[in-house]
Amino acid sequence: MEKHRIPASELIINPDGSIYHLHLKPEDLASLVFTVGDPDRVAQVSQYFDRIEIKKQKREFVTHTGYLRGQRVTVMSTGMGTDNIEILMTELDALVNVDLDNRIVKDEKTALKIVRLGTSGSMQADIPVGSLLASEIGIGMDTLMQFYPSLADDQSIAELIRQELGLGFLPYQASASSDLLGKLDKRFFRGVTLTCPGFYAPQGREVRLKPRFEDMISSLSSIESKGKRLTNFEMETAGYYAMGRLLGHEMLSLNAIVANRPKNEFDKNAAKTVDTLIHTALELFVA
């Protein structure tokens, strides 16, 4: 039987042979990928590489690939939000699991290791600014997974959030790679991360517009299921975990905690906290 060829309109390849949004070719990508939201943060990571062999940029997607301690590593920016993560994950997967010359899915699949290095706000008073947190579970408050196959992960925390807020849809729940989590040490808190479709009202912030859900942080922070509680807010983790689970990649989201929402505190040394996260991740994941 002839294999399905993905139409040119569905998998767009640039004239130079690179994939549409990321502007990367398969040879530009290492099997270990660090991701950051801010394009300016790519250089903050790659400055620690022993050498950089590739620098590419398209829109908010900035990519540096090089070597550290003899291991080939990629760092790239994503911009903010799970809509960007959906593009990123689909195109990264295509780079390794689709023959781009003929647009046919490969028989033998490659699993990337993807580690997010991001900033986040704690929703628990006992997780202070300046700390590092690994997301064991991501809960998506957006509707991305309404368009994809159902996740096999336990959805019990997502269901509790739906009930608490009276949502008209079920948030989605997905877990980190156990192998990648196993590489972490005691420098990291572990928690359940709430991925929100915005920075202000979706995370309970009020500037001029009043959020629809009053006391969102206190109501959500009190939710507990099987000994786990919600620990922090951000905007990408659940999208990573859900897409990674469906596509077969190893995912982990690491967070620099730069705000403590119950205490109304922001980290005065946020840049140092982010740099500590970068150093620690490179130490733990690059041999």
GROMACS .gro file of N, CA and C in nm, residues 1-144:
model
  432
    1MET      N    1   0.084  -0.119   0.000
    1MET     CA    2   0.000   0.000   0.000
    1MET      C    3   0.088   0.125   0.000
    2GLU      N    4   0.055   0.220  -0.084
    2GLU     CA    5   0.131   0.344  -0.092
    2GLU      C    6   0.109   0.427   0.034
    3LYS      N    7   0.216   0.480   0.086
    3LYS     CA    8   0.208   0.559   0.209
    3LYS      C    9   0.143   0.695   0.181
    4HIS      N   10   0.076   0.745   0.284
    4HIS     CA   11   0.010   0.875   0.273
    4HIS      C   12   0.114   0.986   0.261
    5ARG      N   13   0.095   1.070   0.163
    5ARG     CA   14   0.181   1.187   0.146
    5ARG      C   15   0.109   1.310   0.200
    6ILE      N   16   0.170   1.378   0.295
    6ILE     CA   17   0.108   1.495   0.355
    6ILE      C   18   0.105   1.608   0.252
    7PRO      N   19  -0.013   1.665   0.224
    7PRO     CA   20  -0.022   1.770   0.121
    7PRO      C   21   0.065   1.891   0.153
    8ALA      N   22   0.107   1.961   0.048
    8ALA     CA   23   0.193   2.078   0.064
    8ALA      C   24   0.125   2.189   0.144
    9SER      N   25  -0.009   2.194   0.137
    9SER     CA   26  -0.081   2.295   0.213
    9SER      C   27  -0.086   2.266   0.362
   10GLU      N   28  -0.066   2.137   0.402
   10GLU     CA   29  -0.075   2.097   0.541
   10GLU      C   30   0.061   2.097   0.610
   11LEU      N   31   0.166   2.066   0.538
   11LEU     CA   32   0.303   2.072   0.589
   11LEU      C   33   0.381   2.160   0.493
   12ILE      N   34   0.396   2.286   0.531
   12ILE     CA   35   0.455   2.385   0.440
   12ILE      C   36   0.606   2.386   0.456
   13ILE      N   37   0.675   2.372   0.344
   13ILE     CA   38   0.821   2.375   0.341
   13ILE      C   39   0.865   2.499   0.266
   14ASN      N   40   0.958   2.574   0.324
   14ASN     CA   41   1.010   2.695   0.260
   14ASN      C   42   1.094   2.659   0.138
   15PRO      N   43   1.116   2.755   0.047
   15PRO     CA   44   1.195   2.727  -0.073
   15PRO      C   45   1.335   2.673  -0.045
   16ASP      N   46   1.392   2.707   0.071
   16ASP     CA   47   1.526   2.658   0.104
   16ASP      C   48   1.524   2.520   0.168
   17GLY      N   49   1.405   2.458   0.179
   17GLY     CA   50   1.395   2.325   0.238
   17GLY      C   51   1.370   2.324   0.388
   18SER      N   52   1.358   2.441   0.450
   18SER     CA   53   1.333   2.448   0.594
   18SER      C   54   1.183   2.443   0.622
   19ILE      N   55   1.148   2.407   0.746
   19ILE     CA   56   1.007   2.399   0.782
   19ILE      C   57   0.952   2.539   0.807
   20TYR      N   58   0.823   2.557   0.783
   20TYR     CA   59   0.761   2.688   0.762
   20TYR      C   60   0.789   2.793   0.869
   21HIS      N   61   0.742   2.771   0.992
   21HIS     CA   62   0.753   2.876   1.095
   21HIS      C   63   0.891   2.880   1.160
   22LEU      N   64   0.946   2.765   1.193
   22LEU     CA   65   1.073   2.761   1.265
   22LEU      C   66   1.191   2.794   1.176
   23HIS      N   67   1.174   2.776   1.044
   23HIS     CA   68   1.280   2.801   0.946
   23HIS      C   69   1.403   2.715   0.972
   24LEU      N   70   1.380   2.592   1.018
   24LEU     CA   71   1.488   2.498   1.047
   24LEU      C   72   1.484   2.380   0.951
   25LYS      N   73   1.601   2.322   0.927
   25LYS     CA   74   1.614   2.195   0.856
   25LYS      C   75   1.646   2.087   0.959
   26PRO      N   76   1.623   1.961   0.927
   26PRO     CA   77   1.648   1.855   1.026
   26PRO      C   78   1.789   1.858   1.085
   27GLU      N   79   1.887   1.890   1.003
   27GLU     CA   80   2.025   1.890   1.051
   27GLU      C   81   2.057   2.006   1.145
   28ASP      N   82   1.965   2.103   1.157
   28ASP     CA   83   1.987   2.217   1.246
   28ASP      C   84   1.953   2.186   1.390
   29LEU      N   85   1.888   2.072   1.414
   29LEU     CA   86   1.829   2.044   1.544
   29LEU      C   87   1.904   1.934   1.617
   30ALA      N   88   1.935   1.957   1.746
   30ALA     CA   89   1.992   1.853   1.832
   30ALA      C   90   1.879   1.771   1.893
   31SER      N   91   1.912   1.656   1.949
   31SER     CA   92   1.810   1.571   2.011
   31SER      C   93   1.771   1.620   2.150
   32LEU      N   94   1.855   1.705   2.210
   32LEU     CA   95   1.824   1.771   2.336
   32LEU      C   96   1.796   1.918   2.307
   33VAL      N   97   1.675   1.962   2.339
   33VAL     CA   98   1.632   2.097   2.306
   33VAL      C   99   1.588   2.170   2.433
   34PHE      N  100   1.650   2.284   2.460
   34PHE     CA  101   1.603   2.373   2.566
   34PHE      C  102   1.518   2.481   2.502
   35THR      N  103   1.404   2.512   2.562
   35THR     CA  104   1.319   2.617   2.507
   35THR      C  105   1.300   2.728   2.610
   36VAL      N  106   1.289   2.850   2.559
   36VAL     CA  107   1.264   2.968   2.641
   36VAL      C  108   1.155   3.049   2.572
   37GLY      N  109   1.082   3.130   2.647
   37GLY     CA  110   0.979   3.210   2.585
   37GLY      C  111   1.034   3.332   2.514
   38ASP      N  112   1.122   3.404   2.581
   38ASP     CA  113   1.176   3.531   2.534
   38ASP      C  114   1.288   3.508   2.433
   39PRO      N  115   1.278   3.562   2.310
   39PRO     CA  116   1.386   3.546   2.213
   39PRO      C  117   1.522   3.594   2.264
   40ASP      N  118   1.522   3.698   2.348
   40ASP     CA  119   1.649   3.749   2.401
   40ASP      C  120   1.715   3.651   2.498
   41ARG      N  121   1.637   3.557   2.549
   41ARG     CA  122   1.693   3.463   2.646
   41ARG      C  123   1.771   3.349   2.580
   42VAL      N  124   1.756   3.334   2.448
   42VAL     CA  125   1.831   3.230   2.378
   42VAL      C  126   1.981   3.252   2.396
   43ALA      N  127   2.026   3.374   2.377
   43ALA     CA  128   2.169   3.404   2.392
   43ALA      C  129   2.214   3.390   2.537
   44GLN      N  130   2.123   3.409   2.633
   44GLN     CA  131   2.157   3.388   2.773
   44GLN      C  132   2.192   3.242   2.801
   45VAL      N  133   2.131   3.153   2.724
   45VAL     CA  134   2.163   3.011   2.738
   45VAL      C  135   2.285   2.974   2.655
   46SER      N  136   2.287   3.013   2.529
   46SER     CA  137   2.394   2.969   2.439
   46SER      C  138   2.528   3.032   2.471
   47GLN      N  139   2.530   3.138   2.552
   47GLN     CA  140   2.659   3.197   2.591
   47GLN      C  141   2.744   3.096   2.669
   48TYR      N  142   2.679   2.994   2.725
   48TYR     CA  143   2.752   2.894   2.802
   48TYR      C  144   2.794   2.774   2.717
   49PHE      N  145   2.754   2.772   2.591
   49PHE     CA  146   2.800   2.665   2.501
   49PHE      C  147   2.950   2.681   2.476
   50ASP      N  148   3.018   2.572   2.450
   50ASP     CA  149   3.159   2.580   2.413
   50ASP      C  150   3.175   2.640   2.274
   51ARG      N  151   3.080   2.608   2.186
   51ARG     CA  152   3.077   2.672   2.054
   51ARG      C  153   2.937   2.664   1.996
   52ILE      N  154   2.904   2.761   1.914
   52ILE     CA  155   2.774   2.767   1.848
   52ILE      C  156   2.797   2.748   1.699
   53GLU      N  157   2.725   2.653   1.639
   53GLU     CA  158   2.745   2.627   1.497
   53GLU      C  159   2.631   2.680   1.410
   54ILE      N  160   2.514   2.701   1.471
   54ILE     CA  161   2.398   2.745   1.393
   54ILE      C  162   2.324   2.854   1.469
   55LYS      N  163   2.292   2.964   1.399
   55LYS     CA  164   2.205   3.069   1.451
   55LYS      C  165   2.102   3.101   1.345
   56LYS      N  166   1.974   3.085   1.379
   56LYS     CA  167   1.868   3.114   1.284
   56LYS      C  168   1.754   3.186   1.357
   57GLN      N  169   1.681   3.269   1.282
   57GLN     CA  170   1.567   3.339   1.340
   57GLN      C  171   1.457   3.354   1.237
   58LYS      N  172   1.333   3.326   1.279
   58LYS     CA  173   1.213   3.352   1.200
   58LYS      C  174   1.103   3.391   1.296
   59ARG      N  175   1.052   3.512   1.282
   59ARG     CA  176   0.952   3.564   1.373
   59ARG      C  177   1.007   3.557   1.516
   60GLU      N  178   0.925   3.503   1.610
   60GLU     CA  179   0.972   3.494   1.748
   60GLU      C  180   1.057   3.371   1.775
   61PHE      N  181   1.075   3.288   1.672
   61PHE     CA  182   1.149   3.163   1.689
   61PHE      C  183   1.298   3.185   1.658
   62VAL      N  184   1.378   3.197   1.764
   62VAL     CA  185   1.523   3.213   1.751
   62VAL      C  186   1.586   3.082   1.794
   63THR      N  187   1.679   3.030   1.713
   63THR     CA  188   1.740   2.901   1.741
   63THR      C  189   1.892   2.910   1.738
   64HIS      N  190   1.957   2.859   1.841
   64HIS     CA  191   2.102   2.841   1.845
   64HIS      C  192   2.129   2.693   1.870
   65THR      N  193   2.213   2.633   1.789
   65THR     CA  194   2.257   2.495   1.810
   65THR      C  195   2.408   2.492   1.818
   66GLY      N  196   2.460   2.422   1.917
   66GLY     CA  197   2.604   2.414   1.933
   66GLY      C  198   2.643   2.297   2.020
   67TYR      N  199   2.760   2.310   2.084
   67TYR     CA  200   2.813   2.200   2.165
   67TYR      C  201   2.849   2.249   2.305
   68LEU      N  202   2.819   2.168   2.403
   68LEU     CA  203   2.860   2.191   2.541
   68LEU      C  204   2.910   2.059   2.597
   69ARG      N  205   3.032   2.060   2.646
   69ARG     CA  206   3.096   1.940   2.701
   69ARG      C  207   3.084   1.821   2.605
   70GLY      N  208   3.099   1.849   2.477
   70GLY     CA  209   3.098   1.745   2.376
   70GLY      C  210   2.961   1.699   2.331
   71GLN      N  211   2.855   1.754   2.389
   71GLN     CA  212   2.718   1.715   2.353
   71GLN      C  213   2.654   1.822   2.268
   72ARG      N  214   2.588   1.780   2.160
   72ARG     CA  215   2.518   1.876   2.073
   72ARG      C  216   2.385   1.914   2.139
   73VAL      N  217   2.359   2.045   2.144
   73VAL     CA  218   2.244   2.098   2.217
   73VAL      C  219   2.181   2.211   2.135
   74THR      N  220   2.049   2.219   2.140
   74THR     CA  221   1.975   2.329   2.079
   74THR      C  222   1.904   2.409   2.186
   75VAL      N  223   1.903   2.541   2.172
   75VAL     CA  224   1.816   2.626   2.253
   75VAL      C  225   1.737   2.713   2.157
   76MET      N  226   1.609   2.727   2.183
   76MET     CA  227   1.525   2.806   2.094
   76MET      C  228   1.414   2.876   2.171
   77SER      N  229   1.368   2.988   2.117
   77SER     CA  230   1.260   3.064   2.179
   77SER      C  231   1.127   3.030   2.113
   78THR      N  232   1.020   3.050   2.190
   78THR     CA  233   0.887   3.010   2.144
   78THR      C  234   0.788   3.124   2.139
   79GLY      N  235   0.818   3.236   2.205
   79GLY     CA  236   0.712   3.332   2.231
   79GLY      C  237   0.622   3.279   2.342
   80MET      N  238   0.509   3.349   2.364
   80MET     CA  239   0.422   3.314   2.476
   80MET      C  240   0.295   3.245   2.429
   81GLY      N  241   0.247   3.151   2.510
   81GLY     CA  242   0.117   3.091   2.488
   81GLY      C  243   0.121   2.955   2.421
   82THR      N  244   0.016   2.876   2.446
   82THR     CA  245   0.012   2.740   2.392
   82THR      C  246  -0.017   2.737   2.243
   83ASP      N  247  -0.067   2.847   2.185
   83ASP     CA  248  -0.082   2.850   2.040
   83ASP      C  249   0.054   2.842   1.972
   84ASN      N  250   0.152   2.913   2.028
   84ASN     CA  251   0.289   2.902   1.977
   84ASN      C  252   0.348   2.764   2.002
   85ILE      N  253   0.316   2.706   2.117
   85ILE     CA  254   0.370   2.574   2.150
   85ILE      C  255   0.317   2.468   2.054
   86GLU      N  256   0.192   2.482   2.012
   86GLU     CA  257   0.135   2.387   1.916
   86GLU      C  258   0.213   2.391   1.785
   87ILE      N  259   0.248   2.510   1.739
   87ILE     CA  260   0.329   2.524   1.617
   87ILE      C  261   0.468   2.464   1.640
   88LEU      N  262   0.530   2.503   1.751
   88LEU     CA  263   0.664   2.455   1.783
   88LEU      C  264   0.671   2.303   1.787
   89MET      N  265   0.581   2.240   1.862
   89MET     CA  266   0.586   2.096   1.881
   89MET      C  267   0.556   2.021   1.751
   90THR      N  268   0.460   2.070   1.675
   90THR     CA  269   0.427   2.004   1.548
   90THR      C  270   0.544   2.010   1.452
   91GLU      N  271   0.610   2.125   1.444
   91GLU     CA  272   0.719   2.139   1.349
   91GLU      C  273   0.848   2.073   1.397
   92LEU      N  274   0.875   2.075   1.526
   92LEU     CA  275   0.990   2.000   1.577
   92LEU      C  276   0.972   1.851   1.549
   93ASP      N  277   0.850   1.801   1.574
   93ASP     CA  278   0.823   1.661   1.547
   93ASP      C  279   0.840   1.628   1.399
   94ALA      N  280   0.792   1.716   1.312
   94ALA     CA  281   0.806   1.691   1.169
   94ALA      C  282   0.952   1.689   1.126
   95LEU      N  283   1.035   1.770   1.189
   95LEU     CA  284   1.177   1.773   1.153
   95LEU      C  285   1.244   1.638   1.175
   96VAL      N  286   1.198   1.563   1.275
   96VAL     CA  287   1.264   1.435   1.305
   96VAL      C  288   1.184   1.314   1.261
   97ASN      N  289   1.054   1.330   1.240
   97ASN     CA  290   0.969   1.213   1.214
   97ASN      C  291   0.897   1.215   1.080
   98VAL      N  292   0.924   1.315   0.998
   98VAL     CA  293   0.868   1.321   0.863
   98VAL      C  294   0.982   1.342   0.764
   99ASP      N  295   0.981   1.267   0.657
   99ASP     CA  296   1.075   1.289   0.547
   99ASP      C  297   1.026   1.413   0.472
  100LEU      N  298   1.094   1.525   0.491
  100LEU     CA  299   1.046   1.651   0.435
  100LEU      C  300   1.056   1.656   0.284
  101ASP      N  301   1.140   1.574   0.225
  101ASP     CA  302   1.153   1.574   0.079
  101ASP      C  303   1.027   1.520   0.011
  102ASN      N  304   0.967   1.417   0.072
  102ASN     CA  305   0.847   1.359   0.009
  102ASN      C  306   0.722   1.370   0.096
  103ARG      N  307   0.736   1.435   0.214
  103ARG     CA  308   0.623   1.457   0.305
  103ARG      C  309   0.556   1.326   0.349
  104ILE      N  310   0.636   1.227   0.380
  104ILE     CA  311   0.586   1.098   0.428
  104ILE      C  312   0.640   1.072   0.569
  105VAL      N  313   0.553   1.027   0.658
  105VAL     CA  314   0.593   0.998   0.796
  105VAL      C  315   0.688   0.879   0.797
  106LYS      N  316   0.797   0.891   0.873
  106LYS     CA  317   0.897   0.785   0.881
  106LYS      C  318   0.843   0.666   0.961
  107ASP      N  319   0.889   0.547   0.926
  107ASP     CA  320   0.849   0.427   0.999
  107ASP      C  321   0.909   0.427   1.140
  108GLU      N  322   1.035   0.464   1.149
  108GLU     CA  323   1.103   0.465   1.279
  108GLU      C  324   1.098   0.606   1.336
  109LYS      N  325   1.041   0.618   1.457
  109LYS     CA  326   1.020   0.748   1.518
  109LYS      C  327   1.136   0.787   1.610
  110THR      N  328   1.162   0.916   1.619
  110THR     CA  329   1.263   0.973   1.707
  110THR      C  330   1.194   1.051   1.818
  111ALA      N  331   1.235   1.028   1.943
  111ALA     CA  332   1.182   1.101   2.057
  111ALA      C  333   1.282   1.208   2.099
  112LEU      N  334   1.243   1.333   2.088
  112LEU     CA  335   1.326   1.444   2.135
  112LEU      C  336   1.314   1.458   2.287
  113LYS      N  337   1.417   1.515   2.347
  113LYS     CA  338   1.411   1.555   2.487
  113LYS      C  339   1.402   1.707   2.488
  114ILE      N  340   1.292   1.759   2.540
  114ILE     CA  341   1.264   1.903   2.535
  114ILE      C  342   1.243   1.954   2.677
  115VAL      N  343   1.326   2.052   2.717
  115VAL     CA  344   1.321   2.106   2.853
  115VAL      C  345   1.292   2.255   2.844
  116ARG      N  346   1.178   2.296   2.897
  116ARG     CA  347   1.142   2.437   2.901
  116ARG      C  348   1.210   2.505   3.018
  117LEU      N  349   1.268   2.622   2.994
  117LEU     CA  350   1.327   2.705   3.098
  117LEU      C  351   1.247   2.835   3.101
  118GLY      N  352   1.155   2.847   3.197
  118GLY     CA  353   1.064   2.961   3.195
  118GLY      C  354   1.050   3.028   3.330
  119THR      N  355   0.978   3.139   3.329
  119THR     CA  356   0.946   3.210   3.453
  119THR      C  357   0.801   3.180   3.492
  120SER      N  358   0.773   3.195   3.619
  120SER     CA  359   0.640   3.159   3.669
  120SER      C  360   0.613   3.229   3.801
  121GLY      N  361   0.484   3.236   3.835
  121GLY     CA  362   0.443   3.291   3.963
  121GLY      C  363   0.385   3.183   4.053
  122SER      N  364   0.428   3.181   4.178
  122SER     CA  365   0.377   3.084   4.275
  122SER      C  366   0.238   3.123   4.322
  123MET      N  367   0.150   3.024   4.338
  123MET     CA  368   0.020   3.051   4.399
  123MET      C  369   0.013   2.996   4.541
  124GLN      N  370   0.127   2.953   4.593
  124GLN     CA  371   0.135   2.904   4.731
  124GLN      C  372   0.233   2.990   4.809
  125ALA      N  373   0.194   3.033   4.927
  125ALA     CA  374   0.278   3.123   5.007
  125ALA      C  375   0.412   3.061   5.045
  126ASP      N  376   0.415   2.927   5.054
  126ASP     CA  377   0.538   2.862   5.099
  126ASP      C  378   0.633   2.826   4.985
  127ILE      N  379   0.607   2.872   4.864
  127ILE     CA  380   0.701   2.857   4.753
  127ILE      C  381   0.752   2.997   4.720
  128PRO      N  382   0.869   3.034   4.771
  128PRO     CA  383   0.912   3.174   4.767
  128PRO      C  384   0.968   3.217   4.633
  129VAL      N  385   0.971   3.348   4.613
  129VAL     CA  386   1.041   3.401   4.496
  129VAL      C  387   1.188   3.364   4.507
  130GLY      N  388   1.250   3.343   4.391
  130GLY     CA  389   1.390   3.302   4.388
  130GLY      C  390   1.409   3.152   4.388
  131SER      N  391   1.301   3.075   4.402
  131SER     CA  392   1.313   2.929   4.403
  131SER      C  393   1.295   2.873   4.263
  132LEU      N  394   1.327   2.744   4.248
  132LEU     CA  395   1.312   2.672   4.122
  132LEU      C  396   1.208   2.564   4.141
  133LEU      N  397   1.124   2.545   4.039
  133LEU     CA  398   1.015   2.448   4.050
  133LEU      C  399   1.003   2.368   3.921
  134ALA      N  400   0.993   2.237   3.935
  134ALA     CA  401   0.970   2.148   3.822
  134ALA      C  402   0.822   2.110   3.818
  135SER      N  403   0.765   2.119   3.700
  135SER     CA  404   0.623   2.087   3.684
  135SER      C  405   0.606   1.937   3.663
  136GLU      N  406   0.558   1.868   3.765
  136GLU     CA  407   0.528   1.725   3.750
  136GLU      C  408   0.406   1.706   3.660
  137ILE      N  409   0.311   1.799   3.671
  137ILE     CA  410   0.187   1.793   3.594
  137ILE      C  411   0.156   1.933   3.543
  138GLY      N  412   0.102   1.941   3.422
  138GLY     CA  413   0.053   2.066   3.369
  138GLY      C  414  -0.097   2.057   3.347
  139ILE      N  415  -0.169   2.162   3.385
  139ILE     CA  416  -0.314   2.170   3.365
  139ILE      C  417  -0.340   2.286   3.269
  140GLY      N  418  -0.399   2.256   3.154
  140GLY     CA  419  -0.424   2.358   3.054
  140GLY      C  420  -0.561   2.420   3.068
  141MET      N  421  -0.565   2.552   3.088
  141MET     CA  422  -0.691   2.625   3.099
  141MET      C  423  -0.737   2.679   2.964
  142ASP      N  424  -0.664   2.648   2.858
  142ASP     CA  425  -0.701   2.689   2.723
  142ASP      C  426  -0.776   2.574   2.655
  143THR      N  427  -0.815   2.596   2.531
  143THR     CA  428  -0.895   2.495   2.460
  143THR      C  429  -0.817   2.421   2.352
  144LEU      N  430  -0.684   2.425   2.356
  144LEU     CA  431  -0.604   2.360   2.253
  144LEU      C  432  -0.640   2.214   2.235
   0.00000   0.00000   0.00000
